Coordinates of C-alpha atoms in Angstrom, one line a residue:
M1 CA 240.3 88.8 99.3
D2 CA 239.8 85.1 98.6
H3 CA 238.3 83.1 101.4
N4 CA 241.5 80.9 101.7
E5 CA 243.6 84.1 102.0
L6 CA 241.6 85.3 105.0
P7 CA 243.0 84.8 108.5
T8 CA 241.8 81.5 110.0
T9 CA 240.0 83.6 112.7
V10 CA 237.6 85.0 110.1
R11 CA 236.8 81.8 108.2
E12 CA 234.2 79.1 108.9
D13 CA 236.1 75.9 108.3
Y14 CA 236.6 74.6 111.9
I15 CA 233.0 74.8 113.1
S16 CA 231.4 71.7 114.7
E17 CA 227.8 70.7 114.0
E18 CA 227.0 71.6 117.6
T19 CA 228.4 75.1 117.1
K20 CA 226.5 75.5 113.8
K21 CA 223.3 74.7 115.7
L22 CA 224.2 77.2 118.4
I23 CA 225.0 79.9 115.8
S24 CA 221.5 79.4 114.3
S25 CA 220.0 80.6 117.6
L26 CA 222.3 83.6 118.0
P27 CA 222.0 87.2 116.7
V28 CA 224.1 87.5 113.5
N29 CA 225.8 90.3 111.6
K30 CA 228.1 90.7 108.7
D31 CA 231.1 92.9 107.9
S32 CA 233.5 93.3 105.0
Q33 CA 235.4 90.1 106.1
G34 CA 232.7 87.7 107.0
N35 CA 229.9 86.6 109.2
L36 CA 229.7 87.4 112.9
C37 CA 227.4 86.1 115.7
K38 CA 226.8 87.5 119.2
Y39 CA 227.7 85.0 122.0
Q40 CA 227.5 86.0 125.7
G41 CA 227.2 89.7 124.7
C42 CA 230.3 89.7 122.4
W43 CA 230.6 89.5 118.6
Y44 CA 232.7 86.8 117.0
Y45 CA 233.6 85.4 113.6
Y46 CA 232.4 81.8 113.4
N47 CA 235.8 80.2 113.7
T48 CA 236.7 82.4 116.6
L49 CA 233.5 81.5 118.3
Q50 CA 234.4 77.8 118.0
G51 CA 237.8 78.6 119.6
A52 CA 236.0 80.4 122.5
I53 CA 233.7 77.4 123.1
N54 CA 236.6 74.9 122.9
F55 CA 238.4 77.0 125.5
Q56 CA 235.5 77.2 127.8
N57 CA 234.8 73.5 127.6
H58 CA 238.3 72.0 127.7
F59 CA 240.9 74.4 129.2
Q60 CA 242.5 73.1 132.3
P61 CA 243.9 76.1 134.2
H62 CA 246.9 76.1 136.5
D63 CA 246.6 78.3 139.6
T64 CA 249.9 80.0 138.5
D65 CA 248.6 80.9 135.0
V66 CA 248.7 84.5 133.8
I67 CA 246.1 85.6 131.3
L68 CA 246.8 88.9 129.4
A69 CA 243.5 90.3 128.1
S70 CA 242.7 93.3 125.9
F71 CA 240.3 94.6 123.2
P72 CA 242.0 94.3 119.8
K73 CA 244.5 97.1 119.0
S74 CA 244.8 98.3 122.6
G75 CA 248.5 97.7 123.2
T76 CA 248.3 93.9 123.3
T77 CA 251.7 93.4 121.7
W78 CA 253.4 95.7 124.2
L79 CA 251.6 94.1 127.2
K80 CA 252.8 90.7 126.0
A81 CA 256.4 91.8 125.5
L82 CA 256.6 93.6 128.9
T83 CA 255.2 90.6 130.7
V84 CA 257.6 88.2 129.1
A85 CA 260.5 90.5 129.8
L86 CA 259.5 90.9 133.5
L87 CA 259.2 87.1 134.0
E88 CA 262.4 86.3 132.1
R89 CA 264.6 89.0 133.4
S90 CA 266.6 86.8 135.8
S91 CA 266.8 83.6 133.8
K92 CA 267.9 84.8 130.3
H93 CA 271.0 86.5 129.1
H94 CA 270.5 89.3 126.6
D95 CA 271.7 87.3 123.6
D96 CA 269.2 84.4 124.1
H97 CA 266.3 86.5 125.2
P98 CA 263.1 85.1 123.7
L99 CA 261.9 88.5 122.5
L100 CA 265.0 88.7 120.2
S101 CA 264.1 85.6 118.3
D102 CA 260.4 85.4 118.4
N103 CA 257.4 87.7 118.3
P104 CA 255.4 88.4 121.5
H105 CA 252.3 86.8 119.9
A106 CA 254.2 83.5 119.3
I107 CA 255.5 83.5 122.9
V108 CA 252.1 84.4 124.5
P109 CA 249.5 82.7 122.3
F110 CA 245.8 83.7 122.1
L111 CA 243.5 81.1 123.7
E112 CA 240.6 81.4 121.3
T113 CA 242.3 82.4 118.1
K114 CA 245.4 80.1 118.2
L115 CA 245.4 77.3 120.8
Y116 CA 241.7 76.3 120.7
L117 CA 240.7 77.5 117.2
R118 CA 241.3 74.2 115.4
T119 CA 241.2 71.8 118.2
S120 CA 239.6 71.2 121.6
T121 CA 242.8 69.5 122.9
P122 CA 245.8 71.6 122.0
D123 CA 249.3 70.6 123.3
L124 CA 250.0 73.1 126.0
T125 CA 253.2 71.5 127.3
M126 CA 255.4 73.8 125.2
Y127 CA 254.0 76.7 127.3
S128 CA 255.0 75.2 130.6
S129 CA 258.4 76.4 131.7
S130 CA 261.0 74.1 133.1
S131 CA 261.5 76.7 135.8
S132 CA 258.9 76.1 138.5
S133 CA 259.0 79.9 139.2
S134 CA 257.7 80.9 135.8
P135 CA 253.9 80.7 135.1
R136 CA 252.3 79.8 131.8
L137 CA 251.3 82.9 129.8
F138 CA 248.2 83.1 127.6
A139 CA 246.3 85.9 125.9
T140 CA 242.7 86.6 125.0
H141 CA 240.4 89.2 123.5
M142 CA 237.3 87.6 125.1
P143 CA 235.4 89.6 127.7
L144 CA 235.9 88.6 131.4
H145 CA 232.7 86.7 132.0
T146 CA 233.5 84.4 129.0
V147 CA 237.1 83.9 130.2
K148 CA 235.9 83.0 133.7
E149 CA 233.8 80.2 132.4
G150 CA 236.9 78.5 131.1
L151 CA 239.0 79.2 134.3
R152 CA 236.6 77.1 136.4
G153 CA 237.3 79.0 139.6
S154 CA 241.1 79.1 139.2
P155 CA 242.8 81.9 141.2
C156 CA 245.1 82.6 138.2
K157 CA 246.0 86.2 137.5
I158 CA 244.4 88.3 134.8
V159 CA 245.9 91.5 133.4
Y160 CA 243.8 93.8 131.2
M161 CA 245.1 96.6 129.0
C162 CA 242.6 99.3 128.1
R163 CA 243.1 102.1 125.5
N164 CA 241.3 105.2 124.4
A165 CA 238.4 104.2 122.1
K166 CA 239.3 106.7 119.4
D167 CA 242.9 105.5 119.1
V168 CA 241.7 101.9 119.1
L169 CA 239.4 102.8 116.2
I170 CA 242.2 104.3 114.1
S171 CA 244.5 101.3 114.8
L172 CA 241.7 98.9 113.8
W173 CA 241.2 100.9 110.5
Y174 CA 244.9 100.7 109.6
F175 CA 245.2 97.1 110.6
K176 CA 242.1 96.1 108.6
C177 CA 243.4 97.9 105.4
R178 CA 246.8 96.4 105.7
Y179 CA 246.0 92.8 106.2
Q180 CA 243.1 92.9 103.7
K181 CA 245.5 94.7 101.2
L182 CA 243.1 97.6 100.9
E183 CA 244.0 101.2 100.2
V184 CA 243.8 103.2 103.5
T185 CA 240.8 105.3 102.5
R186 CA 238.2 107.5 104.3
S187 CA 235.4 105.2 103.1
V188 CA 237.0 102.2 105.0
L189 CA 237.4 104.5 108.0
E190 CA 233.8 105.6 107.9
S191 CA 232.5 102.0 107.7
T192 CA 234.8 100.9 110.5
F193 CA 233.6 104.0 112.5
E194 CA 229.9 103.1 112.1
S195 CA 230.5 99.5 113.1
F196 CA 232.5 100.5 116.1
C197 CA 230.0 103.1 117.3
G198 CA 227.1 100.6 116.8
G199 CA 229.0 98.0 118.8
G200 CA 228.6 95.3 116.1
N201 CA 232.4 94.9 115.4
F202 CA 234.6 91.9 116.1
Y203 CA 234.8 91.5 119.9
G204 CA 232.5 94.5 120.3
P205 CA 230.8 96.3 121.8
F206 CA 234.0 98.0 123.0
W207 CA 232.4 99.5 126.1
D208 CA 230.9 96.2 127.3
H209 CA 234.3 94.6 126.9
V210 CA 236.1 97.2 128.9
L211 CA 233.4 97.3 131.6
S212 CA 233.6 93.5 132.1
Y213 CA 237.3 93.8 133.3
W214 CA 236.8 97.1 135.1
R215 CA 234.0 95.7 137.2
G216 CA 236.1 92.5 137.7
S217 CA 239.0 94.6 139.0
L218 CA 236.7 96.3 141.5
E219 CA 234.4 93.4 142.5
D220 CA 236.8 90.4 142.4
D221 CA 239.8 90.1 144.6
P222 CA 242.1 92.9 143.3
S223 CA 245.0 90.6 143.6
R224 CA 243.5 88.6 140.7
V225 CA 242.4 91.2 138.1
L226 CA 244.7 94.1 137.3
F227 CA 243.2 96.9 135.1
M228 CA 245.8 98.9 133.2
K229 CA 245.5 101.9 130.9
Y230 CA 247.6 102.3 127.8
E231 CA 247.8 106.1 128.2
E232 CA 249.1 105.7 131.8
M233 CA 251.6 103.2 130.6
K234 CA 252.9 105.7 128.0
E235 CA 252.9 108.6 130.5
E236 CA 254.5 106.8 133.4
P237 CA 256.1 103.7 132.0
C238 CA 258.4 103.1 135.0
V239 CA 255.6 103.4 137.5
Q240 CA 253.3 101.2 135.6
L241 CA 255.9 98.5 134.8
K242 CA 256.7 98.3 138.6
R243 CA 252.9 98.1 139.3
L244 CA 252.7 95.2 136.8
A245 CA 255.7 93.5 138.4
E246 CA 254.2 93.8 141.9
F247 CA 250.9 92.3 140.7
L248 CA 252.6 89.3 139.0
G249 CA 254.5 88.6 142.2
V250 CA 257.9 89.5 140.7
P251 CA 258.6 93.0 142.1
F252 CA 261.9 94.7 141.3
T253 CA 264.5 94.6 144.0
E254 CA 266.3 97.7 145.1
E255 CA 269.5 96.4 143.4
E256 CA 267.6 95.9 140.1
E257 CA 266.2 99.4 140.2
E258 CA 269.6 100.9 140.9
S259 CA 271.1 99.0 138.0
G260 CA 268.6 100.3 135.6
C261 CA 266.7 97.1 135.1
V262 CA 263.4 98.9 134.7
E263 CA 264.7 101.1 131.9
K264 CA 266.4 98.2 130.1
I265 CA 263.1 96.3 130.0
L266 CA 261.2 99.3 128.7
E267 CA 263.9 99.9 126.0
L268 CA 263.8 96.2 124.9
C269 CA 260.0 96.3 124.7
S270 CA 259.8 99.7 123.0
L271 CA 257.9 99.9 119.7
R272 CA 261.1 101.0 118.0
S273 CA 263.2 98.1 119.3
L274 CA 260.7 95.4 118.7
S275 CA 259.8 96.6 115.2
D276 CA 263.5 96.7 114.2
L277 CA 264.0 93.0 115.0
A278 CA 264.3 90.7 112.0
I279 CA 261.6 88.3 113.3
N280 CA 259.1 91.2 113.4
K281 CA 260.0 92.5 110.0
T282 CA 259.6 89.2 108.1
G283 CA 257.7 86.7 110.2
K284 CA 254.0 85.8 110.2
T285 CA 251.4 84.8 112.8
S286 CA 250.0 81.3 112.6
S287 CA 246.7 82.7 111.4
G288 CA 248.3 84.5 108.4
P289 CA 248.9 88.3 109.0
D290 CA 252.5 89.5 109.0
Y291 CA 254.1 90.3 112.4
K292 CA 255.0 93.8 111.1
L293 CA 251.3 94.6 111.0
C294 CA 251.3 94.5 114.8
F295 CA 253.5 97.6 114.9
R296 CA 252.3 101.1 113.9
K297 CA 252.7 104.4 115.7
G298 CA 251.5 103.5 119.2
E299 CA 250.9 107.2 119.8
V300 CA 248.4 108.6 122.3
G301 CA 245.9 110.9 120.6
D302 CA 246.8 110.0 117.0
S303 CA 243.0 109.8 116.3
K304 CA 242.9 113.6 116.1
N305 CA 244.9 113.4 112.9
H306 CA 242.1 111.3 111.2
L307 CA 238.7 111.8 112.9
T308 CA 236.5 114.8 112.2
P309 CA 235.3 116.8 115.2
E310 CA 231.8 115.3 114.6
M311 CA 233.2 111.7 114.7
E312 CA 235.2 112.5 117.8
M313 CA 232.2 113.9 119.5
R314 CA 230.0 110.9 118.6
I315 CA 232.5 108.5 120.0
D316 CA 232.8 110.6 123.2
M317 CA 229.0 110.5 123.5
V318 CA 228.9 106.7 122.9
I319 CA 231.5 106.1 125.6
E320 CA 229.9 108.6 128.0
E321 CA 226.5 106.9 127.7
N322 CA 227.7 103.3 127.7
L323 CA 230.9 103.4 129.8
K324 CA 231.4 106.3 132.1
G325 CA 228.0 106.5 133.6
S326 CA 226.9 102.9 133.3
D327 CA 227.5 102.0 136.9
N328 CA 225.3 104.8 138.2
V329 CA 222.0 103.2 137.6
S330 CA 220.5 102.1 140.9
E331 CA 218.7 98.8 141.4
E332 CA 215.5 100.8 141.9
T333 CA 215.9 102.6 138.6
K334 CA 216.8 99.3 136.8
K335 CA 213.5 98.0 138.1
L336 CA 211.7 101.1 136.8
I337 CA 213.4 100.7 133.4
S338 CA 212.1 97.2 133.2
S339 CA 208.5 98.6 133.2
L340 CA 209.1 101.3 130.7
P341 CA 209.1 101.3 126.8
T342 CA 212.6 100.8 125.6
D343 CA 214.5 101.4 122.4
K344 CA 218.1 101.6 121.1
D345 CA 219.9 104.0 118.8
C346 CA 223.5 104.2 117.4
I347 CA 224.7 105.4 120.8
G348 CA 223.0 103.1 123.3
K349 CA 219.8 102.0 125.0
L350 CA 216.9 104.4 125.7
C351 CA 213.7 104.2 127.8
K352 CA 210.7 106.5 127.8
Y353 CA 209.9 108.2 131.1
Q354 CA 207.2 110.8 131.5
G355 CA 206.8 111.0 127.8
C356 CA 210.5 111.6 127.0
W357 CA 213.3 109.3 125.8
Y358 CA 216.5 109.0 128.0
Y359 CA 219.6 107.0 128.0
Y360 CA 219.6 104.8 131.1
N361 CA 222.2 106.7 133.2
T362 CA 220.6 110.1 132.1
L363 CA 217.3 108.8 133.5
Q364 CA 219.1 108.1 136.8
G365 CA 220.2 111.7 136.8
V366 CA 216.6 112.8 136.1
I367 CA 215.3 110.7 139.0
N368 CA 218.0 111.9 141.4
F369 CA 217.1 115.5 140.5
Q370 CA 213.4 114.9 141.0
N371 CA 213.8 113.2 144.4
N372 CA 216.6 115.3 145.9
F373 CA 216.9 118.8 144.4
Q374 CA 216.2 121.6 146.9
A375 CA 215.0 124.6 144.9
Q376 CA 215.5 128.2 146.0
E377 CA 213.0 130.9 145.0
T378 CA 215.7 132.8 143.1
D379 CA 217.0 129.9 141.0
I380 CA 216.9 130.2 137.3
I381 CA 216.7 127.2 135.0
L382 CA 217.7 127.5 131.3
A383 CA 215.9 124.8 129.4
S384 CA 216.2 123.7 125.8
S385 CA 216.0 120.7 123.5
P386 CA 219.5 119.6 122.5
K387 CA 221.3 121.6 119.8
S388 CA 218.9 124.5 120.0
G389 CA 221.3 127.3 121.0
T390 CA 221.9 126.1 124.5
T391 CA 225.5 127.3 124.7
W392 CA 224.4 130.8 123.5
L393 CA 221.6 131.0 126.0
K394 CA 223.9 130.1 128.8
A395 CA 226.5 132.6 127.8
L396 CA 223.9 135.4 127.4
T397 CA 222.4 134.7 130.8
V398 CA 225.7 134.7 132.5
A399 CA 226.7 137.9 130.8
L400 CA 223.5 139.6 131.8
L401 CA 223.8 138.6 135.5
E402 CA 227.5 139.3 135.6
R403 CA 227.6 142.5 133.6
S404 CA 229.0 144.5 136.5
K405 CA 232.2 142.5 136.4
Q406 CA 235.3 143.9 135.0
Q407 CA 236.1 142.7 131.5
D408 CA 239.4 141.1 132.5
D409 CA 237.9 138.9 135.2
H410 CA 234.6 138.0 133.4
P411 CA 233.8 134.3 134.0
L412 CA 233.1 133.7 130.3
L413 CA 236.7 134.6 129.5
S414 CA 238.1 131.8 131.7
D415 CA 235.4 129.1 131.6
N416 CA 233.0 127.6 129.2
P417 CA 229.2 128.4 129.5
H418 CA 228.5 124.7 130.2
A419 CA 230.9 124.7 133.2
L420 CA 229.3 127.9 134.5
V421 CA 225.7 126.7 134.1
P422 CA 225.7 122.9 134.6
F423 CA 223.0 120.5 133.5
L424 CA 220.9 119.2 136.3
E425 CA 220.4 115.7 134.9
N426 CA 223.6 115.3 132.9
N427 CA 226.2 116.9 135.3
L428 CA 225.1 117.5 138.8
Y429 CA 222.7 114.6 139.5
L430 CA 224.1 112.1 137.0
K431 CA 226.5 110.3 139.4
S432 CA 225.1 111.5 142.8
S433 CA 221.8 112.1 144.5
T434 CA 223.5 114.7 146.7
P435 CA 225.9 116.9 144.6
D436 CA 227.6 119.9 146.1
L437 CA 225.7 122.9 144.9
T438 CA 227.4 125.5 147.2
K439 CA 229.8 126.6 144.4
Y440 CA 226.7 127.8 142.4
S441 CA 225.4 130.0 145.3
S442 CA 226.1 133.7 145.4
S443 CA 224.8 136.4 147.7
S444 CA 224.3 138.8 144.7
S445 CA 223.4 136.5 141.9
P446 CA 220.8 133.7 141.5
R447 CA 221.9 130.1 141.0
L448 CA 221.9 129.1 137.3
F449 CA 221.2 125.6 136.1
A450 CA 220.3 124.0 132.8
T451 CA 218.3 121.1 131.6
H452 CA 217.0 119.2 128.5
M453 CA 214.1 117.7 130.5
P454 CA 210.5 118.7 129.5
L455 CA 208.7 121.1 131.8
L456 CA 206.5 118.4 133.4
T457 CA 209.6 116.5 134.6
V458 CA 211.4 119.7 135.7
K459 CA 208.4 120.8 137.8
E460 CA 208.3 117.6 139.7
G461 CA 211.9 118.4 140.9
L462 CA 211.0 122.0 141.8
K463 CA 208.4 120.8 144.3
G464 CA 206.2 123.9 143.8
A465 CA 208.9 126.5 144.1
S466 CA 208.2 129.6 142.1
I467 CA 211.4 129.9 140.1
K468 CA 212.1 131.3 136.7
V469 CA 212.4 128.9 133.8
S470 CA 213.7 130.2 130.4
F471 CA 213.1 127.9 127.4
Y472 CA 215.0 128.1 124.2
G473 CA 213.5 126.1 121.4
P474 CA 212.9 123.9 119.3
I475 CA 210.7 119.1 119.2
W476 CA 207.1 118.9 119.5
D477 CA 206.2 117.4 122.9
H478 CA 209.3 118.9 124.5
V479 CA 208.6 122.4 122.9
L480 CA 204.9 122.3 123.6
S481 CA 205.5 121.6 127.3
Y482 CA 207.3 124.9 127.7
W483 CA 205.1 126.8 125.2
R484 CA 202.0 125.9 127.2
G485 CA 203.8 126.6 130.4
S486 CA 204.7 130.1 129.1
L487 CA 201.1 130.8 128.3
E488 CA 199.8 129.6 131.7
D489 CA 202.4 131.2 133.8
P490 CA 204.3 133.9 131.9
S491 CA 205.9 135.4 134.9
H492 CA 207.8 132.1 135.6
V493 CA 208.3 130.6 132.1
L494 CA 209.8 132.6 129.3
F495 CA 209.6 131.0 125.8
M496 CA 212.3 132.2 123.3
K497 CA 213.0 131.4 119.7
Y498 CA 216.5 131.0 118.4
E499 CA 215.5 132.5 115.0
E500 CA 214.1 135.6 116.7
M501 CA 217.2 135.9 118.8
K502 CA 219.3 135.9 115.6
E503 CA 217.0 138.3 113.8
E504 CA 216.6 140.8 116.7
P505 CA 219.3 140.2 119.2
C506 CA 219.1 143.5 121.0
V507 CA 215.3 143.3 121.4
Q508 CA 215.4 139.6 122.6
L509 CA 218.3 140.2 125.0
K510 CA 216.5 143.1 126.7
R511 CA 213.4 140.9 126.9
L512 CA 215.4 138.2 128.6
A513 CA 216.9 140.8 131.0
E514 CA 213.4 142.1 131.9
F515 CA 212.2 138.5 132.6
L516 CA 215.2 137.8 134.8
G517 CA 214.6 140.9 136.9
C518 CA 217.7 142.7 135.8
P519 CA 216.6 145.1 133.0
F520 CA 219.1 147.4 131.3
T521 CA 219.1 150.9 132.7
E522 CA 219.0 153.9 130.3
E523 CA 222.6 154.6 131.1
E524 CA 223.6 151.0 130.2
E525 CA 221.8 151.1 126.9
E526 CA 223.4 154.5 126.0
S527 CA 226.9 153.1 127.0
G528 CA 226.5 150.2 124.6
A529 CA 226.1 147.5 127.3
V530 CA 223.6 145.5 125.2
D531 CA 226.0 145.4 122.2
K532 CA 229.0 144.5 124.4
I533 CA 227.2 141.5 125.8
L534 CA 226.1 140.3 122.3
E535 CA 229.7 140.7 121.1
L536 CA 231.1 138.9 124.1
C537 CA 228.6 136.0 123.6
S538 CA 228.9 135.8 119.8
L539 CA 229.9 132.5 118.3
R540 CA 233.0 134.0 116.9
S541 CA 234.1 135.5 120.2
L542 CA 233.3 132.4 122.3
S543 CA 234.9 129.9 119.9
D544 CA 238.1 132.0 119.8
L545 CA 238.7 131.9 123.5
E546 CA 241.5 129.6 124.7
I547 CA 239.2 127.7 127.2
N548 CA 236.8 126.8 124.4
R549 CA 239.5 125.8 121.9
T550 CA 241.4 123.5 124.3
G551 CA 239.2 122.7 127.3
K552 CA 237.0 119.7 128.0
T553 CA 233.8 119.0 129.9
S554 CA 233.9 116.9 133.1
N555 CA 232.7 114.1 130.9
G556 CA 235.7 114.4 128.6
V557 CA 234.0 116.1 125.6
D558 CA 236.0 118.9 124.0
Y559 CA 234.4 122.3 124.4
K560 CA 235.1 123.2 120.8
F561 CA 232.4 120.7 119.7
Y562 CA 229.7 123.0 121.0
F563 CA 230.6 125.7 118.4
R564 CA 229.6 125.2 114.8
K565 CA 228.0 127.6 112.4
G566 CA 224.9 128.6 114.3
E567 CA 223.3 129.8 111.1
V568 CA 219.5 129.9 110.6
G569 CA 218.5 127.8 107.7
D570 CA 221.7 125.8 107.3
S571 CA 219.6 122.7 107.1
K572 CA 218.9 123.5 103.5
N573 CA 222.5 122.7 102.7
H574 CA 222.2 119.2 104.0
L575 CA 218.5 117.9 103.8
T576 CA 216.9 116.7 100.6
P577 CA 213.6 118.4 99.6
E578 CA 211.9 115.1 100.6
M579 CA 213.4 115.2 104.1
E580 CA 212.5 118.9 104.6
S581 CA 208.9 118.2 103.5
K582 CA 208.6 115.3 105.9
I583 CA 209.8 117.3 108.9
D584 CA 207.5 120.2 108.0
M585 CA 204.5 117.9 107.8
I586 CA 205.4 116.3 111.2
I587 CA 205.9 119.7 112.9
E588 CA 202.6 121.1 111.4
E589 CA 200.7 118.0 112.6
K590 CA 202.2 117.9 116.1
L591 CA 201.8 121.7 116.7
K592 CA 198.3 122.0 115.2
G593 CA 196.0 124.1 117.4
S594 CA 198.7 125.1 119.8
G595 CA 199.2 128.6 118.5
L596 CA 202.9 128.0 118.1
S597 CA 204.6 128.1 114.7
F598 CA 208.2 128.3 113.3

């Protein structure tokens, strides 16, 4: 696309010399449309940055202003339409309603991409209503801390609309292709996906953006910042619309509700109604794109029709690490992190603690475990490095210990192995230093827990208790910690290999049963108990169960993501000979002299 055909938000023709100097000191990036820079933790195209700075330096807020905020493609058009309809419901007749003759984006302009993009002194008088009871309405995609700098302490109201990250990504993909006049291809989706997951996209990172408003809704006066979810708006539109009306100080009267006013507004602002209007079929925004590009499906969960399971899982992991657990890091742990080696990958920030790399909130879970776990002598901990057969090990152990249960009420038939055997650092202690462990206690069966922590770190939390730890391998330091532990204390640490389990499942399952103190009796072996457990816990059987096809973890990750091929040697179908050789050399070097081989 020619530079002059690009939306003005993407171009670089309104940048002052002062802003150019600022940009030279900022982190920069580039995507398929143009150059970006990171300002106050958020990525902007250069023109848009100028608009943000003009807003911060020159906006004169009114105490009655209402700011509608969102991350791009998060239901912004709908939020604008609903707010306009709420505020205009008593002063306009249906025939002269503003939404019938103009697009919501023209009625509620963006501060940084329309009003302040080209000038530091836009004329805002046209947005002041002759009615003293109607506030000025503005919109923004800027994060809350950047917006606040332009509000100068004004008590004006801010409404934020949040949407599921995966649906946001799909809407971004379609919007990008349509306004750049590109074919809607997988290659464009994949590049958009990588940029989104890395946080380097326009107005990204997504999680930092959402968190700025979430924290604002909790920490600020809740009468000033309202946090709304697109999915809740779709599920309970009447309830959420009335909630918005209450927040804006224009609640529905009893008479209005009885007359169907709520439903009329929802119908007027529906995707179908808005997209059918002539103005939205043929009009354009001031920055170039057609209004019709603002209307697509608006469906919750549409991302499942486009993303692969691997892509869905990666986004879920990104959000889990950067959003859901981000508020669980204590001040003490933050201070510790500041003294540790740090790094960053495509998912988020990491730090190295006791020789192992953790995401920040996972480290908090580790420390909570070490400081507060009260071990029982009968506890069993199933340890592994990630993606080393953990789900299988959990299922086999549960099946061994619960083999007296009737087939119909076997726990593996109604729950996922990860729900039955929770991770210490990633589930139980992630968000609390005192989780309720009573549900994992049984008079006839030991407590079962899992971990990805190395043995040294686990032992610190066990406080000398002589409990059994079963490790399922493989990555060198992690594996070696359990290998050496199994040599030094074989009655308390069992070291198992996935490949041996696949090659000799009966032998290895009986070995595990012996270690756990529940060996198979001669009668059980003759009755086929070993084979029945292996069949119940097979990848095919587990992945076919309803709970594993449709259920989710407490963190929101689909259980089905834990089941793939499980084949030994599948890496040969994906790694180049050079990649295989490099891994072999690293493993040989790191395990040299240990007596351990693969």
